[in-house]
CSV table of C-alpha atoms in Angstrom, one decimal:
chain,number,residue,atom,x,y,z
A,66,UNK,CA,41.9,-69.5,-25.1
A,67,UNK,CA,39.9,-68.4,-28.2
A,68,UNK,CA,36.7,-68.2,-26.1
A,69,UNK,CA,38.4,-65.9,-23.6
A,70,UNK,CA,39.5,-63.6,-26.4
A,71,UNK,CA,36.0,-63.7,-28.0
A,72,UNK,CA,34.5,-62.8,-24.6
A,73,UNK,CA,36.8,-59.9,-24.1
A,74,UNK,CA,36.1,-58.6,-27.6
A,75,UNK,CA,32.3,-58.8,-26.9
A,76,UNK,CA,32.8,-57.0,-23.6
A,77,UNK,CA,35.0,-54.3,-25.2
A,78,UNK,CA,32.4,-53.1,-27.7
A,79,UNK,CA,30.0,-51.7,-25.1
A,80,UNK,CA,32.9,-50.2,-23.1
A,81,UNK,CA,34.1,-48.4,-26.3
A,82,UNK,CA,30.6,-47.1,-26.9
A,83,UNK,CA,30.3,-45.7,-23.4
A,84,UNK,CA,33.7,-44.1,-23.7
A,85,UNK,CA,32.8,-42.5,-27.0
A,86,UNK,CA,29.6,-41.2,-25.5
A,87,UNK,CA,31.3,-39.4,-22.7
A,88,UNK,CA,34.0,-38.1,-25.0
A,89,UNK,CA,31.3,-36.6,-27.2
A,90,UNK,CA,29.7,-34.9,-24.3
A,91,UNK,CA,33.0,-33.4,-23.3
A,92,UNK,CA,33.7,-32.1,-26.8
A,93,UNK,CA,30.2,-30.6,-26.9
A,94,UNK,CA,30.9,-28.7,-23.8
A,95,UNK,CA,34.3,-27.5,-25.2
A,96,UNK,CA,32.6,-26.3,-28.4
A,97,UNK,CA,30.0,-24.4,-26.4
A,98,UNK,CA,32.8,-22.6,-24.5
A,99,UNK,CA,34.6,-21.8,-27.8
A,100,UNK,CA,31.4,-20.4,-29.3
A,101,UNK,CA,30.8,-18.2,-26.3
A,102,UNK,CA,34.3,-16.8,-26.4
A,103,UNK,CA,34.0,-16.2,-30.1
A,104,UNK,CA,30.7,-14.3,-29.6
A,105,UNK,CA,32.4,-12.1,-26.9
A,106,UNK,CA,35.3,-11.3,-29.3
A,107,UNK,CA,32.8,-10.4,-32.0
A,108,UNK,CA,30.9,-8.1,-29.7
A,109,UNK,CA,34.1,-6.4,-28.6
A,110,UNK,CA,35.2,-5.9,-32.2
A,111,UNK,CA,31.8,-4.8,-33.3
A,112,UNK,CA,31.5,-7.6,-35.9
A,113,UNK,CA,28.0,-8.7,-36.7
A,114,UNK,CA,27.9,-12.1,-38.3
A,115,UNK,CA,24.4,-13.1,-39.4
A,116,UNK,CA,22.9,-16.4,-38.3
A,117,UNK,CA,22.4,-19.1,-40.8
A,118,UNK,CA,19.9,-17.9,-43.4
A,119,UNK,CA,16.7,-19.8,-43.8
A,120,UNK,CA,16.3,-21.0,-47.3
A,121,UNK,CA,13.2,-19.7,-49.2
A,122,UNK,CA,10.6,-22.3,-49.8
A,123,UNK,CA,10.7,-23.9,-53.2
A,124,UNK,CA,7.6,-23.7,-55.4
A,125,UNK,CA,5.7,-27.0,-55.7
A,126,UNK,CA,6.8,-29.3,-58.6
A,127,UNK,CA,4.5,-29.6,-61.5
A,128,UNK,CA,3.5,-33.2,-62.2
A,129,UNK,CA,4.9,-34.7,-65.4
A,130,UNK,CA,2.5,-35.4,-68.3
A,131,UNK,CA,2.1,-39.1,-68.8
A,132,UNK,CA,3.5,-40.2,-72.1
C-alpha cells in the first residue's frame, strides 16, 4: 500500500508541473489582452505614460587602497 502511494506521489509531481506550465501560458495571454485594452483606453483619454526609464550607467568604482 505504501509503495502505491509513493508511486502516485512520484507521478503527481510531473503532472503538477505540466498543469502549472499551461496555467502560466494562459495567464500570460490574459495579461497581454489586459495590456492591449489599457493602451487603447490610454489613447482614447489622451494619457501618455512613459515607458520604463533606462537607468543611467554608474561610474566605475575606484579600487580601494591596500592598508
